[in-house]
């Protein structure tokens, strides 16, 4: 299963974190710093899966944004790797109409992530169904 | 931030519009105050400034919450959202929970959503709030508004506390399977139930819902199936029997996806790959079960797997990397399933070939995954050979991959694919890799090399070379277990001792050698330095000076070991005594500030001054062999890797493991050897008195006597055979699979031997059979009919066989026992010499000195006498010698020989056809460490045979 999803900028600052297994608040910062260190400085030709303690990190890099996912052994690395891309595509699709950094739309990014991953499991992968609640919301707001 | 991310994904869009400067207007009911706050934070130049800004904001929010004016929903939402943001920046939040709970009862989706988000992220199980939250959830669940229901279900799934389980565990299964529930609600309900089941399985009773939950695999809606599989997989792992029916449903669902055209599942097609995530999850669910028993289901599944393998060979439908990644995600999952089943040789070999292609792929990710996956394939007997064909590619990966985690995988794979045929090559490659390996993996590599070298050593000089190289290349990473082990093996195998002494002597010549080398060198030269002392280049003094030149550079424990080596030198080479005593006497030793060193120096000095040569020889006798047991290195590697990370070949249920590694179940924590010297449970002839009497039974149940040194199981028990000349009970043979103990008794010309065959593995031996054969004309000399044994020997069981022996005439050869059985499909064939020797039929004869010498003279014809002069192989201790002579079966005659140092014995060999009187005289020469053995009997063949047998015993 998926243990956590992190969105981190190039400076290593966490922009969004979602944990699917309880991690104490005090330990989160240390874990994030450690995880980010493990991924940020990897070269392009190095592989996108990093063994970290007793689990694995799958990371993907988009310009100044890094997305890092912690997964257990029972998860398929490549499918998570593509899940990240699918997530980014959904974000792109939704936010393309108004340019807005994720920090300003934390709630919406969370809604999107929650539609895709619940409790550490993939629940939905279809773009329009992932965006359904947000679209409903927008229609409401505009009417 | 995200504009950067979007840049790459949507490059075309960027051309149309410049990225806006913040604060940007967000969609919907944007919160301007929040946007301003966020951009303030982003503009903070230092951490201090950020903290200051945040504290200001927290004070502001606190005052708003405490203020008299009731806040409207929008404001509450805004402040809660700010708190959430502050929390996500890593600051603790200790207020605002109540306001968040208030938001839950709002009718506005956005307000409710922020409330739930706050609670999901920040509330764990604060019971006071949970009651309020539960109320809100209850209302939303019964609202019949699907978006509200989903929020409530998400919240339960995220918090998952016991109170929530108690409140909702009954309700959620109903929502999940109800016909009128919306698809999105079903998805959330499935994951919510999964969380509650994991947290409080006792509260989630699936009984009546089982079948309907399993049938969600047939749901029209792919999203529902995707969510339900996670739940079903978890439930299947816990109650495989109740959920068994999911197998056929999963197979048919998979089959429909795999065989569909990429346009069929429009909504769930990802870069022309139909439902990749769903496919992976279905394949993963199937890995909870053995291959389907139903032929039709199995056929369909095999067809699916073949289709997936075929698709990998088809030209890609898109050049996008997303397409090939999604396709390969399914492929790797299919291969995992094939490996899990481990029953379809054809599919296993195809999987292996496919992975072989990936080994050379330009994508690092694929090479990494292929190496990882192949590691498990290597442990299947069907694909082991196929994996081996990729050895050159893997070695190349070890040398050239730029990513350390990929190199690590390559090293793991080499370890997994290693067997006797390629061990030398693989060990050599791993050794050369060690020179440049990353520090993080060196210790593990050292352990692996040490294990492979021992496991597949056919000739032990290679093993010794390998370990010494290991110390030379990576001495710092060679743990105690590794160098203890090489010493154990050298001590237990006399064929390698001379070579080891020579090699270690040469290695110590290097001006800078690692301390571990000094330890091994000190120990081995102390024991076996005599074997190379004949060469003037390695004369005793040269050896000593070489060791002593390292002394001052070593740590205390190594110095202590060297001191012991020195005292052993005094015993081995009397000519070094003066020099060594001088060293011991020096202030730096005898007044050393370290208690241990000082004590050793004092005691050794005293011992060497006052003890007679005999006493010294006994005290400092060569170390007895170590009991065979599991290599402590392996235990260390297991511990290091932790359960689950070790390649399958080493896991408890590993199929190949039993045969080659250590063949037993779990051993206790004490299986790792603490230190060589603590290990002196001499089981061999060194202590025949104690070994003879109660041993047979207890030896057979000695769980520690595992054979770690896996030599080939051929007919090489000469050693074992000779051990039984003077004793009747003990372990005749032992390898990783089988232990054979014997217990025998003789009277007149008859004997009875009990053979105990112990299966050391946890797996049954099939077609177990034993036969006795007689080389040459032996059959006419002794009879040993062997009753049949049961053909099946269960894991851990012991079977017994009784052999009745009758001696017709005297004989020289030994009958051979042949054992055949199948272990995990492989035929095992072991041939052993049975320790039935002519001396077993001795009747002791007591006689006085005059009688003895009278008879001695009567047997004076040259052919009646056999004589040998030989060097002592063991200590010349009187009691030990007497025990051996008694064990021989003759009477030991006291006060017969005029020289009290000599031993004389008499006995009659009882055969059916005749009786042969035998006289024996053994003359030890303690100075020269030699014996002269003389045997006289009325029959030349008997004299000769006894002389040959006995010459090996002292």
PDB file of C-alpha atoms in Angstrom, chain B residues 155-364:
ATOM      1  CA  UNK B 155     -13.172  10.902   7.452  1.00  0.00           C
ATOM      2  CA  UNK B 156     -13.907   7.552   9.086  1.00  0.00           C
ATOM      3  CA  UNK B 157     -11.273   5.961   6.865  1.00  0.00           C
ATOM      4  CA  UNK B 158      -8.712   8.572   7.819  1.00  0.00           C
ATOM      5  CA  UNK B 159      -9.296   8.660  11.540  1.00  0.00           C
ATOM      6  CA  UNK B 160     -10.273   5.008  11.919  1.00  0.00           C
ATOM      7  CA  UNK B 161     -10.501   5.092  15.692  1.00  0.00           C
ATOM      8  CA  UNK B 162     -12.140   2.381  17.760  1.00  0.00           C
ATOM      9  CA  UNK B 163     -15.056   4.653  18.692  1.00  0.00           C
ATOM     10  CA  UNK B 164     -15.714   5.224  15.032  1.00  0.00           C
ATOM     11  CA  UNK B 165     -15.514   1.513  14.316  1.00  0.00           C
ATOM     12  CA  UNK B 166     -17.997   0.865  17.116  1.00  0.00           C
ATOM     13  CA  UNK B 167     -20.347   3.474  15.743  1.00  0.00           C
ATOM     14  CA  UNK B 168     -20.193   2.635  12.052  1.00  0.00           C
ATOM     15  CA  UNK B 169     -18.850  -0.893  11.488  1.00  0.00           C
ATOM     16  CA  UNK B 170     -22.377  -2.239  11.180  1.00  0.00           C
ATOM     17  CA  UNK B 171     -23.576   0.452   8.841  1.00  0.00           C
ATOM     18  CA  UNK B 172     -20.837   0.574   6.245  1.00  0.00           C
ATOM     19  CA  UNK B 173     -21.082  -2.931   4.732  1.00  0.00           C
ATOM     20  CA  UNK B 174     -24.757  -2.182   4.098  1.00  0.00           C
ATOM     21  CA  UNK B 175     -23.881   1.019   2.263  1.00  0.00           C
ATOM     22  CA  UNK B 176     -21.211  -0.832   0.312  1.00  0.00           C
ATOM     23  CA  UNK B 177     -23.472  -3.507  -1.147  1.00  0.00           C
ATOM     24  CA  UNK B 178     -26.815  -1.688  -1.324  1.00  0.00           C
ATOM     25  CA  UNK B 179     -28.198  -1.586  -4.841  1.00  0.00           C
ATOM     26  CA  UNK B 180     -29.041   2.090  -4.761  1.00  0.00           C
ATOM     27  CA  UNK B 181     -25.707   3.355  -3.471  1.00  0.00           C
ATOM     28  CA  UNK B 182     -23.895   5.645  -5.869  1.00  0.00           C
ATOM     29  CA  UNK B 183     -20.676   4.317  -7.335  1.00  0.00           C
ATOM     30  CA  UNK B 184     -18.485   6.976  -5.763  1.00  0.00           C
ATOM     31  CA  UNK B 185     -19.987   6.233  -2.350  1.00  0.00           C
ATOM     32  CA  UNK B 186     -19.319   2.533  -2.853  1.00  0.00           C
ATOM     33  CA  UNK B 187     -15.698   3.290  -3.581  1.00  0.00           C
ATOM     34  CA  UNK B 188     -15.330   5.289  -0.398  1.00  0.00           C
ATOM     35  CA  UNK B 189     -17.260   2.720   1.614  1.00  0.00           C
ATOM     36  CA  UNK B 190     -14.958  -0.087   0.443  1.00  0.00           C
ATOM     37  CA  UNK B 191     -11.825   1.729   1.575  1.00  0.00           C
ATOM     38  CA  UNK B 192     -13.496   2.891   4.746  1.00  0.00           C
ATOM     39  CA  UNK B 193     -14.404  -0.677   5.640  1.00  0.00           C
ATOM     40  CA  UNK B 194     -10.851  -1.777   4.887  1.00  0.00           C
ATOM     41  CA  UNK B 195      -9.513   0.722   7.371  1.00  0.00           C
ATOM     42  CA  UNK B 196     -11.958  -0.321  10.069  1.00  0.00           C
ATOM     43  CA  UNK B 197     -11.193  -3.977   9.433  1.00  0.00           C
ATOM     44  CA  UNK B 198      -7.479  -3.379   9.796  1.00  0.00           C
ATOM     45  CA  UNK B 199      -7.916  -1.325  12.945  1.00  0.00           C
ATOM     46  CA  UNK B 200     -10.630  -3.335  14.673  1.00  0.00           C
ATOM     47  CA  UNK B 201     -11.170  -6.681  12.924  1.00  0.00           C
ATOM     48  CA  UNK B 202     -13.345  -7.885  15.785  1.00  0.00           C
ATOM     49  CA  UNK B 203     -15.936  -5.214  15.077  1.00  0.00           C
ATOM     50  CA  UNK B 204     -16.203  -5.803  11.347  1.00  0.00           C
ATOM     51  CA  UNK B 205     -18.296  -8.882  10.802  1.00  0.00           C
ATOM     52  CA  UNK B 206     -18.302  -9.847   7.166  1.00  0.00           C
ATOM     53  CA  UNK B 207     -20.223 -13.134   7.484  1.00  0.00           C
ATOM     54  CA  UNK B 208     -23.447 -12.296   5.721  1.00  0.00           C
ATOM     55  CA  UNK B 209     -21.820  -9.824   3.357  1.00  0.00           C
ATOM     56  CA  UNK B 210     -18.965 -12.016   2.116  1.00  0.00           C
ATOM     57  CA  UNK B 211     -20.501 -13.183  -1.113  1.00  0.00           C
ATOM     58  CA  UNK B 212     -21.897  -9.781  -2.064  1.00  0.00           C
ATOM     59  CA  UNK B 213     -18.565  -8.113  -1.395  1.00  0.00           C
ATOM     60  CA  UNK B 214     -16.756 -10.669  -3.552  1.00  0.00           C
ATOM     61  CA  UNK B 215     -19.255 -10.013  -6.315  1.00  0.00           C
ATOM     62  CA  UNK B 216     -18.211  -6.386  -6.423  1.00  0.00           C
ATOM     63  CA  UNK B 217     -15.438  -7.758  -8.664  1.00  0.00           C
ATOM     64  CA  UNK B 218     -18.183  -8.048 -11.269  1.00  0.00           C
ATOM     65  CA  UNK B 219     -19.422  -4.506 -10.800  1.00  0.00           C
ATOM     66  CA  UNK B 220     -20.020  -2.658 -14.013  1.00  0.00           C
ATOM     67  CA  UNK B 221     -18.105   0.284 -12.743  1.00  0.00           C
ATOM     68  CA  UNK B 222     -14.340  -0.037 -12.967  1.00  0.00           C
ATOM     69  CA  UNK B 223     -13.775   2.470 -10.156  1.00  0.00           C
ATOM     70  CA  UNK B 224     -15.859   0.358  -7.802  1.00  0.00           C
ATOM     71  CA  UNK B 225     -13.887  -2.746  -8.781  1.00  0.00           C
ATOM     72  CA  UNK B 226     -10.612  -0.889  -8.237  1.00  0.00           C
ATOM     73  CA  UNK B 227     -11.632   0.145  -4.732  1.00  0.00           C
ATOM     74  CA  UNK B 228     -13.244  -3.185  -3.835  1.00  0.00           C
ATOM     75  CA  UNK B 229     -10.137  -5.189  -4.755  1.00  0.00           C
ATOM     76  CA  UNK B 230      -8.158  -3.501  -2.006  1.00  0.00           C
ATOM     77  CA  UNK B 231     -10.770  -4.588   0.503  1.00  0.00           C
ATOM     78  CA  UNK B 232     -11.078  -8.113  -0.909  1.00  0.00           C
ATOM     79  CA  UNK B 233      -7.305  -8.588  -1.010  1.00  0.00           C
ATOM     80  CA  UNK B 234      -7.025  -7.715   2.638  1.00  0.00           C
ATOM     81  CA  UNK B 235      -9.945  -9.938   3.631  1.00  0.00           C
ATOM     82  CA  UNK B 236      -8.580 -12.822   1.537  1.00  0.00           C
ATOM     83  CA  UNK B 237      -5.234 -12.646   3.240  1.00  0.00           C
ATOM     84  CA  UNK B 238      -6.943 -13.001   6.596  1.00  0.00           C
ATOM     85  CA  UNK B 239      -9.625 -15.545   5.648  1.00  0.00           C
ATOM     86  CA  UNK B 240      -8.493 -17.208   2.445  1.00  0.00           C
ATOM     87  CA  UNK B 241     -11.097 -19.965   2.537  1.00  0.00           C
ATOM     88  CA  UNK B 242     -14.121 -17.722   2.946  1.00  0.00           C
ATOM     89  CA  UNK B 243     -13.075 -15.539   0.049  1.00  0.00           C
ATOM     90  CA  UNK B 244     -11.850 -18.302  -2.244  1.00  0.00           C
ATOM     91  CA  UNK B 245     -14.558 -17.592  -4.788  1.00  0.00           C
ATOM     92  CA  UNK B 246     -12.840 -14.315  -5.650  1.00  0.00           C
ATOM     93  CA  UNK B 247     -10.241 -16.245  -7.652  1.00  0.00           C
ATOM     94  CA  UNK B 248     -12.490 -17.218 -10.525  1.00  0.00           C
ATOM     95  CA  UNK B 249     -14.158 -13.792 -10.548  1.00  0.00           C
ATOM     96  CA  UNK B 250     -10.783 -12.061 -10.603  1.00  0.00           C
ATOM     97  CA  UNK B 251      -9.589 -14.286 -13.429  1.00  0.00           C
ATOM     98  CA  UNK B 252     -12.593 -13.561 -15.591  1.00  0.00           C
ATOM     99  CA  UNK B 253     -12.393  -9.848 -14.882  1.00  0.00           C
ATOM    100  CA  UNK B 254      -8.707  -9.846 -15.766  1.00  0.00           C
ATOM    101  CA  UNK B 255      -9.359 -11.850 -18.876  1.00  0.00           C
ATOM    102  CA  UNK B 256     -11.945  -9.320 -20.059  1.00  0.00           C
ATOM    103  CA  UNK B 257      -9.529  -6.444 -19.552  1.00  0.00           C
ATOM    104  CA  UNK B 258      -6.526  -8.137 -21.084  1.00  0.00           C
ATOM    105  CA  UNK B 259      -8.338  -9.272 -24.187  1.00  0.00           C
ATOM    106  CA  UNK B 260     -10.162  -6.005 -24.751  1.00  0.00           C
ATOM    107  CA  UNK B 261      -9.078  -3.595 -27.418  1.00  0.00           C
ATOM    108  CA  UNK B 262      -7.593  -0.443 -26.004  1.00  0.00           C
ATOM    109  CA  UNK B 263     -10.663   1.502 -27.030  1.00  0.00           C
ATOM    110  CA  UNK B 264     -13.146  -0.709 -25.174  1.00  0.00           C
ATOM    111  CA  UNK B 265     -12.478   0.723 -21.754  1.00  0.00           C
ATOM    112  CA  UNK B 266     -12.355   4.280 -22.935  1.00  0.00           C
ATOM    113  CA  UNK B 267     -12.513   5.915 -19.537  1.00  0.00           C
ATOM    114  CA  UNK B 268     -10.021   3.629 -17.929  1.00  0.00           C
ATOM    115  CA  UNK B 269      -7.502   3.418 -20.703  1.00  0.00           C
ATOM    116  CA  UNK B 270      -4.245   5.071 -19.924  1.00  0.00           C
ATOM    117  CA  UNK B 271      -2.042   5.800 -22.907  1.00  0.00           C
ATOM    118  CA  UNK B 272      -3.590   2.922 -24.864  1.00  0.00           C
ATOM    119  CA  UNK B 273      -3.231   0.475 -22.004  1.00  0.00           C
ATOM    120  CA  UNK B 274      -6.577  -0.788 -20.716  1.00  0.00           C
ATOM    121  CA  UNK B 275      -7.024  -0.286 -16.965  1.00  0.00           C
ATOM    122  CA  UNK B 276      -3.410  -0.746 -15.907  1.00  0.00           C
ATOM    123  CA  UNK B 277      -3.952  -0.099 -12.183  1.00  0.00           C
ATOM    124  CA  UNK B 278      -6.930  -2.385 -12.011  1.00  0.00           C
ATOM    125  CA  UNK B 279      -5.005  -5.132 -13.827  1.00  0.00           C
ATOM    126  CA  UNK B 280      -2.118  -4.851 -11.400  1.00  0.00           C
ATOM    127  CA  UNK B 281      -4.448  -5.090  -8.446  1.00  0.00           C
ATOM    128  CA  UNK B 282      -6.214  -8.139  -9.876  1.00  0.00           C
ATOM    129  CA  UNK B 283      -2.884  -9.869 -10.430  1.00  0.00           C
ATOM    130  CA  UNK B 284      -1.870  -8.967  -6.917  1.00  0.00           C
ATOM    131  CA  UNK B 285      -5.099 -10.389  -5.486  1.00  0.00           C
ATOM    132  CA  UNK B 286      -4.441 -13.687  -7.275  1.00  0.00           C
ATOM    133  CA  UNK B 287      -1.087 -13.859  -5.504  1.00  0.00           C
ATOM    134  CA  UNK B 288      -2.972 -14.457  -2.265  1.00  0.00           C
ATOM    135  CA  UNK B 289      -3.940 -17.894  -3.559  1.00  0.00           C
ATOM    136  CA  UNK B 290      -2.333 -21.009  -5.051  1.00  0.00           C
ATOM    137  CA  UNK B 291      -2.956 -21.726  -8.738  1.00  0.00           C
ATOM    138  CA  UNK B 292      -6.676 -22.268  -9.408  1.00  0.00           C
ATOM    139  CA  UNK B 293      -7.742 -25.885  -9.045  1.00  0.00           C
ATOM    140  CA  UNK B 294     -10.525 -25.626 -11.600  1.00  0.00           C
ATOM    141  CA  UNK B 295      -9.007 -26.532 -14.947  1.00  0.00           C
ATOM    142  CA  UNK B 296     -11.108 -24.063 -16.923  1.00  0.00           C
ATOM    143  CA  UNK B 297     -10.243 -21.139 -14.635  1.00  0.00           C
ATOM    144  CA  UNK B 298      -6.609 -22.086 -14.708  1.00  0.00           C
ATOM    145  CA  UNK B 299      -6.626 -22.354 -18.480  1.00  0.00           C
ATOM    146  CA  UNK B 300      -8.143 -18.934 -18.767  1.00  0.00           C
ATOM    147  CA  UNK B 301      -5.597 -17.451 -16.423  1.00  0.00           C
ATOM    148  CA  UNK B 302      -2.652 -19.031 -18.225  1.00  0.00           C
ATOM    149  CA  UNK B 303      -4.076 -17.580 -21.419  1.00  0.00           C
ATOM    150  CA  UNK B 304      -4.163 -14.118 -19.797  1.00  0.00           C
ATOM    151  CA  UNK B 305      -0.591 -14.429 -18.631  1.00  0.00           C
ATOM    152  CA  UNK B 306       0.515 -15.548 -22.068  1.00  0.00           C
ATOM    153  CA  UNK B 307      -1.307 -12.619 -23.657  1.00  0.00           C
ATOM    154  CA  UNK B 308       0.442 -10.217 -21.311  1.00  0.00           C
ATOM    155  CA  UNK B 309       3.805 -11.750 -22.186  1.00  0.00           C
ATOM    156  CA  UNK B 310       2.948 -11.618 -25.891  1.00  0.00           C
ATOM    157  CA  UNK B 311       1.967  -7.966 -25.697  1.00  0.00           C
ATOM    158  CA  UNK B 312       5.418  -7.137 -24.387  1.00  0.00           C
ATOM    159  CA  UNK B 313       6.816  -8.295 -27.720  1.00  0.00           C
ATOM    160  CA  UNK B 314       4.352  -6.344 -29.850  1.00  0.00           C
ATOM    161  CA  UNK B 315       5.353  -2.959 -31.229  1.00  0.00           C
ATOM    162  CA  UNK B 316       4.231  -0.217 -28.826  1.00  0.00           C
ATOM    163  CA  UNK B 317       0.971   1.573 -29.594  1.00  0.00           C
ATOM    164  CA  UNK B 318       2.511   4.821 -28.466  1.00  0.00           C
ATOM    165  CA  UNK B 319       6.014   6.177 -28.191  1.00  0.00           C
ATOM    166  CA  UNK B 320       5.159   7.828 -24.900  1.00  0.00           C
ATOM    167  CA  UNK B 321       6.996   6.476 -21.904  1.00  0.00           C
ATOM    168  CA  UNK B 322       3.696   6.425 -20.014  1.00  0.00           C
ATOM    169  CA  UNK B 323       2.455   3.791 -22.406  1.00  0.00           C
ATOM    170  CA  UNK B 324       5.379   1.454 -21.889  1.00  0.00           C
ATOM    171  CA  UNK B 325       5.472   2.064 -18.151  1.00  0.00           C
ATOM    172  CA  UNK B 326       1.830   1.175 -17.727  1.00  0.00           C
ATOM    173  CA  UNK B 327       2.241  -1.891 -19.919  1.00  0.00           C
ATOM    174  CA  UNK B 328       5.320  -2.990 -18.006  1.00  0.00           C
ATOM    175  CA  UNK B 329       3.664  -2.424 -14.649  1.00  0.00           C
ATOM    176  CA  UNK B 330       1.184  -5.132 -15.656  1.00  0.00           C
ATOM    177  CA  UNK B 331       3.944  -7.298 -17.063  1.00  0.00           C
ATOM    178  CA  UNK B 332       5.973  -7.222 -13.853  1.00  0.00           C
ATOM    179  CA  UNK B 333       2.893  -8.011 -11.817  1.00  0.00           C
ATOM    180  CA  UNK B 334       2.113 -10.940 -14.122  1.00  0.00           C
ATOM    181  CA  UNK B 335       5.660 -12.206 -13.715  1.00  0.00           C
ATOM    182  CA  UNK B 336       5.291 -11.929  -9.944  1.00  0.00           C
ATOM    183  CA  UNK B 337       2.229 -14.129 -10.188  1.00  0.00           C
ATOM    184  CA  UNK B 338       4.048 -16.642 -12.391  1.00  0.00           C
ATOM    185  CA  UNK B 339       6.865 -16.784  -9.851  1.00  0.00           C
ATOM    186  CA  UNK B 340       4.359 -17.071  -7.035  1.00  0.00           C
ATOM    187  CA  UNK B 341       2.768 -20.120  -8.677  1.00  0.00           C
ATOM    188  CA  UNK B 342       6.179 -21.593  -9.513  1.00  0.00           C
ATOM    189  CA  UNK B 343       4.482 -24.415 -11.355  1.00  0.00           C
ATOM    190  CA  UNK B 344       4.480 -23.518 -15.046  1.00  0.00           C
ATOM    191  CA  UNK B 345       7.959 -24.137 -16.421  1.00  0.00           C
ATOM    192  CA  UNK B 346       7.031 -22.675 -19.773  1.00  0.00           C
ATOM    193  CA  UNK B 347       5.797 -19.392 -18.318  1.00  0.00           C
ATOM    194  CA  UNK B 348       8.723 -19.180 -15.923  1.00  0.00           C
ATOM    195  CA  UNK B 349      11.229 -19.488 -18.716  1.00  0.00           C
ATOM    196  CA  UNK B 350       9.345 -16.958 -20.833  1.00  0.00           C
ATOM    197  CA  UNK B 351       9.276 -14.579 -17.894  1.00  0.00           C
ATOM    198  CA  UNK B 352      12.979 -15.043 -17.497  1.00  0.00           C
ATOM    199  CA  UNK B 353      13.646 -14.296 -21.142  1.00  0.00           C
ATOM    200  CA  UNK B 354      11.502 -11.185 -20.935  1.00  0.00           C
ATOM    201  CA  UNK B 355      13.394  -9.954 -17.899  1.00  0.00           C
ATOM    202  CA  UNK B 356      16.605 -10.763 -19.729  1.00  0.00           C
ATOM    203  CA  UNK B 357      15.589  -8.275 -22.417  1.00  0.00           C
ATOM    204  CA  UNK B 358      14.910  -5.646 -19.789  1.00  0.00           C
ATOM    205  CA  UNK B 359      18.377  -6.147 -18.322  1.00  0.00           C
ATOM    206  CA  UNK B 360      19.718  -4.376 -21.383  1.00  0.00           C
ATOM    207  CA  UNK B 361      16.983  -1.758 -21.632  1.00  0.00           C
ATOM    208  CA  UNK B 362      17.957   1.885 -21.735  1.00  0.00           C
ATOM    209  CA  UNK B 363      15.498   2.771 -18.953  1.00  0.00           C
ATOM    210  CA  UNK B 364      17.221   2.464 -15.591  1.00  0.00           C
TER     211      UNK B 364
END
